[in-house]
Backbone as a ProteinNet text record, in pm:
[ID]
protein_1_A
[PRIMARY]
MINFITLSSLLLLVPSAFGAAILRRDNGCNGWPSVGIKDNNASFELWAHYESRVTVPLALTSFSNDTSNGNSSATKAYLAPDDLGGTVIASLFQLNNSGLVGIGSPDANGVNATWISNSVDTGGSAPFSLAADANEAGIADDYCEVPNTDPHGPLIDGPLLGVMGSTSGWAICNRIDIPLFQGVVFNPASYSSSYGFNFTTCQNVTIYLRSDALGNLS
[TERTIARY]
-4070.2	-4213.6	-4112.8	-4116.8	-4094.2	-4168.1	-4061.3	-4076.9	-4163.4	-4273.5	-4334.8	-4248	-4224.7	-4201.9	-4096	-4074.9	-3998.9	-3943.8	-3824.5	-3807.7	-3919	-3994.5	-4075.8	-4211.8	-4228.1	-4346.2	-4300.6	-4167	-4216.5	-4221.1	-4127.1	-4155.8	-4364.4	-4426.8	-4584.9	-4645	-4550.9	-4600.9	-4636.9	-4691.3	-4704.8	-4712.5	-4633.7	-4684.6	-4817.6	-4840	-4926.6	-4939.9	-5006.7	-4939.8	-4939.1	-5009.8	-4901	-4790.5	-4736.9	-4578.9	-4598.8	-4734.8	-4833.1	-4755.6	-4843.9	-4825.2	-4904.7	-4965.8	-5122.2	-5032.1	-5073.2	-5051.7	-5186.9	-5125.3	-5160.5	-5261.9	-5423.2	-5449.9	-5449.2	-5482.5	-5463.6	-5595	-5683.8	-5757.5	-5818.1	-5829.1	-5843.8	-5802.3	-5885.2	-5855.9	-5804.8	-5766.3	-5690.7	-5575.6	-5486.3	-5359.9	-5328.6	-5442.9	-5409.7	-5417.4	-5390	-5377.5	-5545.8	-5556.9	-5738.5	-5770.1	-5735.5	-5811.7	-5867.7	-5810.6	-5882.9	-6003.5	-6084.4	-6223.2	-6204.4	-6341.2	-6384.4	-6505.6	-6602.1	-6780.2	-6754.5	-6818	-6846.8	-6978.9	-7143.5	-7231.2	-7287.2	-7211.9	-7242.6	-7174.8	-7226.7	-7197.1	-7080.6	-6969	-6873.7	-6849	-6793	-6648.7	-6479.4	-6479.4	-6362.4	-6249.2	-6178.9	-6087.8	-5898.8	-5879.4	-5739.2	-5690.1	-5512.6	-5464.5	-5308	-5250.7	-5140.2	-5072.1	-4910.2	-4814.4	-4807.8	-4833.5	-4841.9	-4994.2	-5016.9	-5119.4	-5284.1	-5288.4	-5360	-5475.4	-5630.4	-5699	-5799	-5861	-5964.8	-6048.6	-6211.3	-6251.2	-6285.4	-6290.1	-6295.5	-6429.6	-6453.9	-6572.7	-6507.6	-6644.3	-6657.1	-6700.3	-6581.7	-6631.3	-6616.7	-6617.3	-6631.8	-6548.8	-6432.3	-6342.3	-6367.7	-6521	-6618.5	-6714.5	-6705.3	-6807.6	-6924.4	-6922.5	-7105.4	-7206.9	-7287.2	-7391.5	-7525.8	-7585.3	-7596.5	-7755.2	-7712.5	-7812.2	-7782.5	-7769.1	-7699.7	-7586.9	-7609.5	-7503.9	-7563.5	-7678.7	-7686	-7646	-7575.1	-7513.6	-7351.2	-7325.8	-7158	-7176.7	-7127.8	-7080.7	-6975.7	-6896.8	-6743.7	-6721	-6679.7	-6619.8	-6488.6	-6401.3	-6285.3	-6282.5	-6165.8	-6193.5	-6081.1	-6107.6	-6077.7	-6118.2	-6043.6	-6075.5	-6222.2	-6319.3	-6436	-6443.2	-6357.2	-6381.5	-6305.4	-6201.1	-6144.5	-6131.3	-6276.3	-6226.1	-6371.2	-6432.2	-6548.7	-6656.7	-6792.1	-6856.9	-6901	-6928.8	-6961.7	-7074.2	-7027.9	-7168.5	-7186.4	-7066.6	-7113.4	-7019.6	-7043.9	-6913.3	-6953.1	-7066.3	-7068.4	-6990.2	-6959.9	-6945.1	-6943.8	-6961.4	-6903.1	-6846.9	-6808.7	-6746.7	-6810	-6794.9	-6864.1	-6810.4	-6730.3	-6658.5	-6527.7	-6479	-6343.3	-6365.6	-6473.1	-6489.5	-6604.4	-6520.1	-6542.1	-6665.7	-6801.4	-6870.9	-6923.9	-6980.8	-7015.5	-7199.2	-7208.3	-7336.6	-7384.1	-7447.7	-7496.6	-7600.2	-7609.8	-7816.7	-7907.5	-8003.9	-8153.5	-8163.9	-8228.2	-8282.4	-8424	-8485.4	-8612.7	-8772.4	-8730.9	-8762.4	-8749.9	-8638.2	-8570	-8484.8	-8464.6	-8312.7	-8218	-8086.7	-7950.7	-7869.6	-7836.1	-7757.3	-7618.4	-7545.3	-7470.1	-7318.4	-7254.9	-7095.5	-7026	-6939.4	-6829.7	-6733.1	-6600.1	-6486.6	-6471.5	-6374.3	-6265.1	-6124.1	-6063.2	-5986.4	-5897.4	-5746.2	-5717.5	-5576.1	-5523.7	-5378.8	-5277.6	-5179.1	-5025.1	-5018.1	-5049.3	-4979	-5114.6	-5242.5	-5355	-5440.8	-5568.6	-5649.6	-5729	-5850.3	-5917.1	-6049.8	-6079.8	-6189.3	-6319.9	-6426.2	-6561.7	-6645.8	-6758.5	-6843.1	-6976.6	-7092.6	-7228	-7272.7	-7363.5	-7396.5	-7523.8	-7607	-7735.5	-7765.1	-7627	-7593.7	-7465.5	-7520.9	-7367.2	-7326.8	-7369.3	-7293.2	-7200.2	-7217.3	-7114.6	-6988.9	-6935.1	-6907.5	-6700.1	-6767.6	-6702	-6604.5	-6641.9	-6571.8	-6416.6	-6390.1	-6285.7	-6229.5	-6182.2	-6156.4	-6027.7	-5977.2	-5875.4	-5883	-5983.7	-6014.8	-6043.6	-5983.3	-5987.7	-6012.3	-6082.3	-6023	-5941.6	-5813.3	-5707.2	-5746.6	-5724.5	-5714.8	-5651.9	-5627	-5470	-5417.6	-5276.4	-5207.6	-5039.7	-5069	-4911.2	-4890.4	-4758.9	-4728.6	-4795.9	-4807.9	-4846.5	-5061.8	-5117.7	-5243.1	-5331	-5244.7	-5350.3	-5366.9	-5294	-5307.6	-5409.2	-5434.2	-5490.3	-5646	-5738.7	-5860.9	-5959.6	-5930.3	-5956	-5924.7	-5961.4	-5933.3	-5868.1	-5811.9	-5667.1	-5808.2	-5791.2	-5836.3	-5741.2	-5680.3	-5584.8	-5649.6	-5559.1	-5545.9	-5451.1	-5458.1	-5336.8	-5207.6	-5309.9	-5202.2	-5138	-5168.2	-5083.8	-5206.7	-5150.9	-5189.3	-5157.9	-5009.7	-4915.4	-4919.4	-4903.4	-4888	-4971.4	-5063.5	-5217.7	-5146.8	-5155.5	-5111.5	-5238.8	-5229.1	-5311.4	-5252.5	-5265.6	-5200.3	-5292.2	-5257.8	-5333.2	-5363.5	-5461.2	-5464.5	-5405.4	-5355.5	-5296.8	-5377.9	-5513.4	-5618.9	-5652	-5708.1	-5731.5	-5693.7	-5566.8	-5468.8	-5523.1	-5622.9	-5715.6	-5778.1	-5786.7	-5842.8	-5764	-5792.8	-5699.4	-5776.4	-5671.3	-5757.5	-5701.6	-5721.8	-5642	-5578	-5434	-5314.2	-5300	-5275.4	-5203.7	-5051.5	-4982.7	-4824.6	-4762.8	-4821.8	-4787.7	-4645.4	-4587.2	-4473.8	-4461.9	-4406.7	-4343.7	-4493.9	-4504.7	-4550.9	-4733.3	-4768.4	-4913.7	-4991.3	-4870.4	-4986.6	-4983.2	-5009.5	-5098.2	-5271.6	-5235.2	-5394.7	-5407.9	-5369.5	-5374.3	-5337.7	-5237.6	-5162.4	-5047.1	-5028.6	-4917.6	-4853.4	-4717	-4656.1	-4562.9	-4535.1	-4464.5	-4532	-4659.3	-4729.4	-4792.8	-4827.6	-4820.9	-4804.5	-4918.6	-4833.2	-4881.2	-4806.7	-4827.5	-4949.8	-5026.8	-5151.8	-5180.8	-5252.4	-5278.4	-5451.5	-5508.5	-5624.2	-5707.3	-5808.4	-5907.3	-6075.3	-6064.2	-6261.3	-6286.6	-6415.6	-6464	-6630.7	-6677.7	-6855.3	-6916.7	-7027.9	-7102.3	-7050	-7094.4	-7054.7	-6886.6	-6816.1	-6703.5	-6672.5	-6739.2	-6735.7	-6673	-6603.8	-6472	-6552.6	-6660.9	-6695.1	-6717.6	-6725.3	-6749.6	-6549.8
2322	2207.5	2192.8	2236.4	2178.5	2010.7	1942.3	1800.4	1840.1	1773.3	1747.8	1633.7	1542.8	1416	1481.7	1467.2	1451	1322	1346.4	1190.2	1188.2	1286.1	1271.6	1222.2	1226.7	1231.2	1095.1	1031.2	881.4	795.5	830.2	744.7	687.5	764.4	713.8	653.5	638	551.1	427.7	382.8	203.6	199.7	111.8	69.2	33.1	50	-33.5	-110.2	-122.7	-216.5	-134.7	-30.5	60.4	126.2	76.2	119.2	286.1	311.3	428.5	451.4	514.8	534.5	566.2	489.2	580.2	642	749.2	781.4	759.6	707.3	679.5	771.9	759.3	884.4	926.1	1028	1045.4	1113.3	1075.9	1088.1	1291.2	1361.9	1431.8	1566.4	1646.8	1715.8	1648.2	1575.5	1475.9	1554.4	1578.7	1589.7	1777.3	1840.9	1954.4	2003.6	2107.1	2215.7	2183.6	2258.7	2283.8	2358.8	2426.7	2566.7	2489.1	2370.7	2336.3	2258.5	2268.1	2269.5	2174.5	2075.2	1948.4	1954.9	2038.5	2022.8	2164.3	2187.6	2340	2327.9	2330.5	2334.8	2422.5	2546.4	2647.1	2594.3	2646.7	2540.9	2660.8	2638.8	2691.9	2664.7	2796.5	2734	2714.7	2637.7	2595.5	2707.8	2758	2815.2	2749.2	2765.5	2762.8	2875.3	2914.4	3010.1	2966.8	2980.7	2991.2	3055.9	3003.1	3076.9	3256.9	3262.9	3371.9	3451.1	3397.1	3512.6	3512.4	3425	3398.3	3319.3	3312.2	3237.3	3207.9	3065.8	3003.5	2973.8	2931.5	2843.5	2694.8	2610.1	2427.2	2406.5	2272.9	2232.2	2134.4	2013.6	1887.8	1837.1	1776.4	1770.8	1594.8	1553.8	1437.2	1393.2	1447.5	1450.9	1405.9	1425.2	1360.1	1539.5	1526.4	1624.1	1559.4	1451.2	1337.8	1385.8	1490	1545.3	1480.4	1395.5	1288.2	1242.8	1188.3	1196.3	1313.6	1422.3	1476.2	1466.9	1449.4	1408.6	1296.7	1266.2	1133.7	967.4	1028.7	858.8	855.6	985.3	970.4	928.9	864.5	803.5	825	887.2	951.9	1094.3	1116.3	1297.3	1311.4	1444.9	1476.9	1632.2	1649.4	1798.9	1879.1	1990.3	2016	2165.2	2199.1	2425.4	2363.5	2464.2	2445.6	2452.5	2529.4	2537.1	2408.1	2347.6	2269.1	2138.6	2078.7	1914.3	1849.3	1922.5	1850.2	1903.3	1830.9	1839.7	1861.9	1988.7	2020	1967.7	1913.1	1795.7	1880	1954.4	2045.6	2159.7	2235.2	2381.5	2400.6	2379.5	2438.8	2298.7	2328.3	2224	2260.5	2140	2135.7	2020	2087.4	2018.9	1864.6	1751.1	1682.4	1548.4	1616.4	1543.5	1493.1	1590.2	1577.2	1497.6	1474.4	1455.1	1576.6	1591	1705.7	1669.3	1738.3	1689.7	1811.7	1724.5	1815.5	1801.8	1918.3	1953.5	1986.4	1863.5	1821.6	1892.1	1902.3	1929.3	1883.5	1924.5	1854.2	1748.9	1639.8	1523.6	1552.8	1458.4	1498.9	1568.9	1507.7	1489.1	1613.9	1734.8	1836.8	1848.1	1672.8	1664	1662.5	1782.4	1772.1	1654.5	1604.1	1499.8	1563.2	1396	1462	1354.9	1416.9	1356.4	1367.8	1249.7	1243.2	1208.8	1298	1252.2	1141.2	1076.9	933.1	943.3	860	896.2	915.4	1007.1	1096.1	1017.1	932	890	1002.1	1023.4	1106.8	1004.5	1131	1109.6	1138	1130.9	1074	1186.6	1202.5	1290.4	1296.2	1399.1	1433.6	1385.3	1257.9	1154	1155.3	1181.6	1193.9	1076.2	990.2	905.4	964.4	919.5	945.8	891.9	946.6	906.2	922.7	794	864.1	974.8	957.5	1078.9	1142.8	1258.9	1372.9	1256.1	1220.7	1166.4	1064.4	1011.3	902.3	943.9	1080.1	1182.6	1101.7	1068.7	1089.7	953.4	890.9	740.9	778.5	877.1	894.8	1070	1037.9	1203.7	1215.5	1278.2	1336.2	1482.6	1567.8	1727.6	1758.1	1920.4	2015.5	2151.5	2229	2382.6	2448.6	2558.6	2557.7	2682.9	2779.7	2905.3	2972.3	3044	3118.6	3185.3	3124.2	3204.4	3215.3	3219.5	3229.1	3366	3373.3	3548.9	3590.7	3531	3562.9	3584.4	3523.1	3567.5	3684.5	3750.5	3843	3852.9	3789.9	3757.6	3641.2	3542.7	3489	3517.9	3524.8	3601.3	3466.5	3378	3257.2	3134.4	3121	2955.9	2862	2766.7	2681.3	2552.1	2485.2	2339.3	2254.4	2184.7	2082.4	1963.8	1857.1	1695.5	1649	1560.2	1426.2	1517.3	1600.2	1714.4	1792.6	1845.4	1963.3	2051.1	2147.3	2235.2	2275.2	2239.6	2243.8	2111.6	2067.9	1951	1940.2	2048.1	2077.3	2102	2089.9	2101.6	2089.1	2148.1	2154.8	2095.2	1961.6	1917.4	1894.9	1853	1845.2	1684	1656.7	1537.6	1427.4	1304.7	1274.5	1211.9	1163.4	1122.1	1246.3	1386.3	1470.6	1621.2	1632.6	1736.4	1868.1	1879	2037.3	2012	1906.6	1884.7	1906.9	1952	1950.2	1891.6	1910	1811.9	1851.9	1840.2	1841.3	1753.1	1742.7	1616.3	1664	1585.2	1619.4	1502.2	1603.5	1561.9	1489.2	1600.1	1532.4	1426.3	1273	1283.7	1234	1175.4	1107.3	953.6	897.9	827.1	865.5	981.8	1036.8	1004	997.6	922.9	801.5	673.2	569.6	622.4	787	837	931.4	887.4	1001.1	1188.7	1147.1	1255.5	1280.9	1433.3	1441.2	1517.5	1460.4	1529.9	1659.5	1663.1	1756.6	1908.5	1867.2	1998.2	2066.8	1983.5	2056.1	2144.6	2256.1	2426.8	2381.2	2447.3	2425	2504.7	2504.3	2579.6	2557.8	2690.9	2674.5	2657.7	2560.6	2591.3	2640.4	2734.6	2774	2807.9	2845.2	2873.8	2953.3	2992.8	3142.7	3103.4	3202.5	3195	3322.9	3337.2	3446.9	3554.5	3334.2	3358.1	3379.7	3352.7	3398.3	3531.6	3605.1	3754.8	3792.2	3690.1	3659	3643.1	3626.1	3587.6	3697.4	3807.3	3904.4	3964.9
-5520	-5396.5	-5258	-5167.8	-5044.5	-5010.6	-5000.3	-4911.5	-4759.1	-4789.7	-4655.8	-4553.6	-4595.4	-4529.1	-4451.3	-4275.8	-4240.8	-4167.6	-4015.1	-3981.3	-3918.6	-3817.4	-3735.4	-3788.4	-3904.2	-3935.8	-4005.2	-4055	-4053.4	-4010.3	-3872.2	-3766.1	-3705	-3804.8	-3808.3	-3899.7	-3989.6	-4104.6	-4157.9	-4187	-4235	-4395.7	-4399.4	-4565.5	-4594	-4731.7	-4814.8	-4880.4	-4949.8	-5052.1	-5178.8	-5193	-5291.8	-5311	-5171.2	-5140.7	-5070.1	-5065.5	-4991.9	-4847.8	-4748.9	-4637.3	-4563.7	-4450	-4369.9	-4198.4	-4224	-4105.9	-4017	-3896.6	-3770.5	-3730.6	-3679.7	-3625.5	-3556	-3452.2	-3316.4	-3272.3	-3279.2	-3198.2	-3216	-3336.1	-3381.8	-3241.3	-3217.4	-3081.5	-3026.3	-2957	-2840.5	-2883.2	-2955.7	-3003.1	-2997.3	-2968.9	-2968.1	-2812.2	-2800	-2664.1	-2630.6	-2500.3	-2490.4	-2539.8	-2626.9	-2712.5	-2863.2	-2866.9	-3023.1	-2957.7	-3092.1	-3129.8	-3184	-3148.5	-3188	-3276.1	-3183.3	-3233.2	-3278.8	-3393.2	-3427.9	-3512.7	-3469.5	-3573	-3627.9	-3617.7	-3740.1	-3853.8	-3943.4	-4087	-4095.2	-4190.3	-4224.1	-4358.5	-4441.1	-4564.5	-4523.6	-4605.6	-4592.1	-4697.4	-4667.8	-4798.4	-4771.9	-4890.3	-4881	-4904.1	-4864.9	-4879.9	-4877.6	-5039.6	-5116.4	-5042.6	-5061.4	-4987.6	-5072.6	-5194.2	-5267.7	-5233.4	-5114.3	-5035.6	-5128.2	-5254.9	-5314.7	-5179.8	-5234.1	-5128	-5268.1	-5185.7	-5307.1	-5193.9	-5250.4	-5177.2	-5213.1	-5102.4	-5122.8	-5104.8	-5181.4	-5170.3	-5158	-5171.9	-5202.6	-5340.3	-5393	-5560.8	-5592.5	-5696.3	-5754.4	-5832	-5826.7	-5943.7	-6122.3	-6125.6	-6240	-6284.9	-6421.9	-6485.1	-6512.2	-6447	-6512.6	-6407.7	-6471.3	-6383	-6477	-6521.3	-6574	-6494.1	-6384.9	-6249.8	-6128.2	-6161.5	-6057.5	-5961.7	-5828.1	-5757.5	-5656.8	-5727.3	-5652.7	-5649.1	-5794	-5782.9	-5722.5	-5677	-5611.7	-5483	-5449.6	-5256.5	-5239.8	-5304.7	-5251.2	-5294.2	-5237.1	-5245.3	-5168.1	-5246.2	-5219.4	-5185.9	-5084.8	-5077.7	-5180.6	-5283.7	-5370.8	-5373.7	-5456.8	-5486.1	-5549	-5558.3	-5570.6	-5795	-5806.3	-5948.4	-6033	-5980.4	-6052.3	-5985.8	-5931.9	-5920.7	-5941.1	-6045	-6141.2	-6054.3	-6064.5	-6007.8	-5849.1	-5825.6	-5679.4	-5573.8	-5491	-5412.6	-5291.4	-5241.9	-5060.4	-5062.4	-5021.2	-5001.2	-4871.8	-4758	-4650.1	-4568.3	-4408	-4350.1	-4175.7	-4133.9	-3983.8	-3906.4	-3804.5	-3752.8	-3617	-3619.2	-3551.8	-3445.2	-3342.2	-3198.9	-3406.2	-3389.3	-3421.9	-3632.1	-3628.2	-3765.1	-3851.1	-3963.2	-4059.4	-4172.5	-4105.9	-4226.8	-4319.8	-4442.7	-4572.7	-4554.3	-4603.1	-4635.6	-4735.3	-4805.6	-4912.3	-4991.7	-5129.5	-5143.4	-5107.5	-5125.8	-5076.5	-5122.5	-5109.7	-5186	-5230.5	-5305	-5342.3	-5203	-5126.2	-4965	-4898.7	-4971	-4895.5	-4793.4	-4784.5	-4639.4	-4762.3	-4694.1	-4709.9	-4689.9	-4793.7	-4805.5	-4701.7	-4604.4	-4520.2	-4572	-4562.1	-4596.9	-4515.1	-4492.1	-4372.2	-4365.5	-4309.1	-4374.7	-4334.6	-4378.8	-4355	-4339.5	-4275.1	-4208.7	-4314.8	-4293.4	-4397.3	-4408	-4561.4	-4595.9	-4618.5	-4510.2	-4566.1	-4693.8	-4798.1	-4892.5	-5018.7	-4941.4	-5060.2	-4989.5	-5059.7	-5055.8	-4906.8	-4936.7	-4787	-4838.7	-4823.5	-4871.9	-4784.8	-4789.8	-4756.7	-4797.8	-4764.7	-4812.5	-4776.4	-4816.9	-4809.9	-4673	-4568	-4464.8	-4426.3	-4334.4	-4308	-4210.2	-4132	-3980.8	-3972.9	-3952.6	-3920.3	-3800.3	-3713.6	-3603.2	-3639.6	-3729.5	-3791.5	-3837.1	-3867.3	-3862.1	-3754.9	-3595.5	-3550	-3540.2	-3623.8	-3670	-3754.8	-3786	-3855.5	-3778.2	-3626.2	-3582.1	-3599.2	-3727.5	-3732.6	-3754.2	-3757	-3762.4	-3606.9	-3662.8	-3531.5	-3608.8	-3515.6	-3576.3	-3461.1	-3495.4	-3425.5	-3446.7	-3326.7	-3347.2	-3382.5	-3487.5	-3565.2	-3513.9	-3461.8	-3358.3	-3395.2	-3557.6	-3640.6	-3647.3	-3701	-3727.5	-3817.3	-3908.9	-4021.5	-4021.8	-3889.4	-3875.9	-3922.1	-3934.5	-4051.9	-4126.3	-4228.5	-4337	-4362	-4220.2	-4283.9	-4149.1	-4239.5	-4080.1	-4046.5	-3986.2	-3911.4	-3895.4	-3787.7	-3697.1	-3864.2	-3839.6	-3895.9	-3871.2	-4049	-4008.4	-3962.8	-3855	-3804.1	-3839.2	-3908.4	-3875.2	-3872.8	-3796.4	-3732.7	-3672.1	-3585.1	-3507.3	-3583.4	-3689.7	-3760.9	-3848.8	-3869.7	-3955.2	-4052.2	-4112.5	-4192.6	-4291.7	-4378.2	-4451.8	-4523.9	-4546.1	-4694.1	-4770.8	-4933.8	-5071.3	-5155.2	-5233.2	-5351.8	-5450.7	-5556.3	-5629.8	-5751.3	-5924.7	-6009.2	-6006.2	-6060.4	-6067.8	-6167.4	-6192.1	-6297.8	-6426	-6424.2	-6472.6	-6590.9	-6489.1	-6539.9	-6484.2	-6584	-6537	-6461.5	-6565.5	-6549.3	-6353.7	-6317.5	-6160.2	-6103.3	-5960.9	-5865.8	-5704.4	-5638.8	-5493.4	-5376.6	-5259.1	-5159.2	-5109.7	-5092.7	-5027.3	-4951.7	-4833.1	-4660.9	-4719.7	-4685	-4714	-4820.3	-4921.8	-5035.3	-5024.6	-5154.5	-5155.6	-5276.8	-5312.3	-5465.1	-5485.5	-5384.3	-5346.9	-5346.6	-5442.1	-5425.1	-5483.1	-5632.9	-5744.9	-5713.4	-5616.9	-5583.5	-5581.1	-5505.2	-5481.8	-5597.7	-5735.9	-5831.9	-5876.6	-5824.9	-5781.7	-5841	-5921.7	-5965.3	-5829.9	-5799	-5684	-5726	-5848.9	-5880.3	-5879	-5936.3	-5924.6	-5808.2	-5679.5	-5516.8	-5477.3	-5404.3	-5425	-5225.5	-5132.6	-5015.6	-4998.2	-4881.8	-4856.2	-4749.4	-4687.9	-4476.1	-4571.5	-4456.1	-4552.8	-4359.6	-4397.9	-4249	-4274.3	-4165.9	-4128.1	-4220.2	-4276.9	-4245.7	-4238.3	-4187.5	-4164.4	-4095.2	-4127.4	-4052	-3921.4	-3811.1	-3701	-3661.3	-3749.7	-3715.2	-3777.2	-3859.9	-3909.1	-3961.5	-4046.3	-4193.5	-4301.8	-4324.9	-4447.8	-4564.3	-4533.9	-4656.4	-4714.6
[MASK]
++++++++++++++++++++++++++++++++++++++++++++++++++++++++++++++++++++++++++++++++++++++++++++++++++++++++++++++++++++++++++++++++++++++++++++++++++++++++++++++++++++++++++++++++++++++++++++++++++++++++++++++++++++++++++

């Protein structure tokens, strides 16, 4: 397991009550070159590419298998492998003012639930909350769609998902409470246990976008 914490990243850390750290936001695409994209209204999927070249689809999940009341009882969701995070709440996404928006299942009136990204803590998950309006996503302006210019680009056929000025640092880690569950973690560290993740299980991934509009869905 590669330690994600570097000297430069430590300079941005602020201790929390749990002894973990919260990384200061950089206003999403403002920390990228002009090619960074902060808005993408075309729905896309998110996929994780492991160093072993295995790819898995990601989704918003509840870290729970409770479906007694459908998804309506959930008010928080987390980015995770779609089959290893519990109840799937949304699997399509958009970018709105550097905020990531999850498109949930329609309610009784046929209106799709809207999930907006919250600020990302280094060492923690990628959390989302239920919202009335997708425009609220810009409140946590952490995310950016970044053209893939990596030398290994052909292995990842799509633009990358960046957060807080970096497309690296993503990992998938097992939960502590339910070890069969996994979640996406940014810059995992030993204090990731404060967020419910087992640091020793973390595996590096690159997260990228797939959609019909991008021509890489098949």
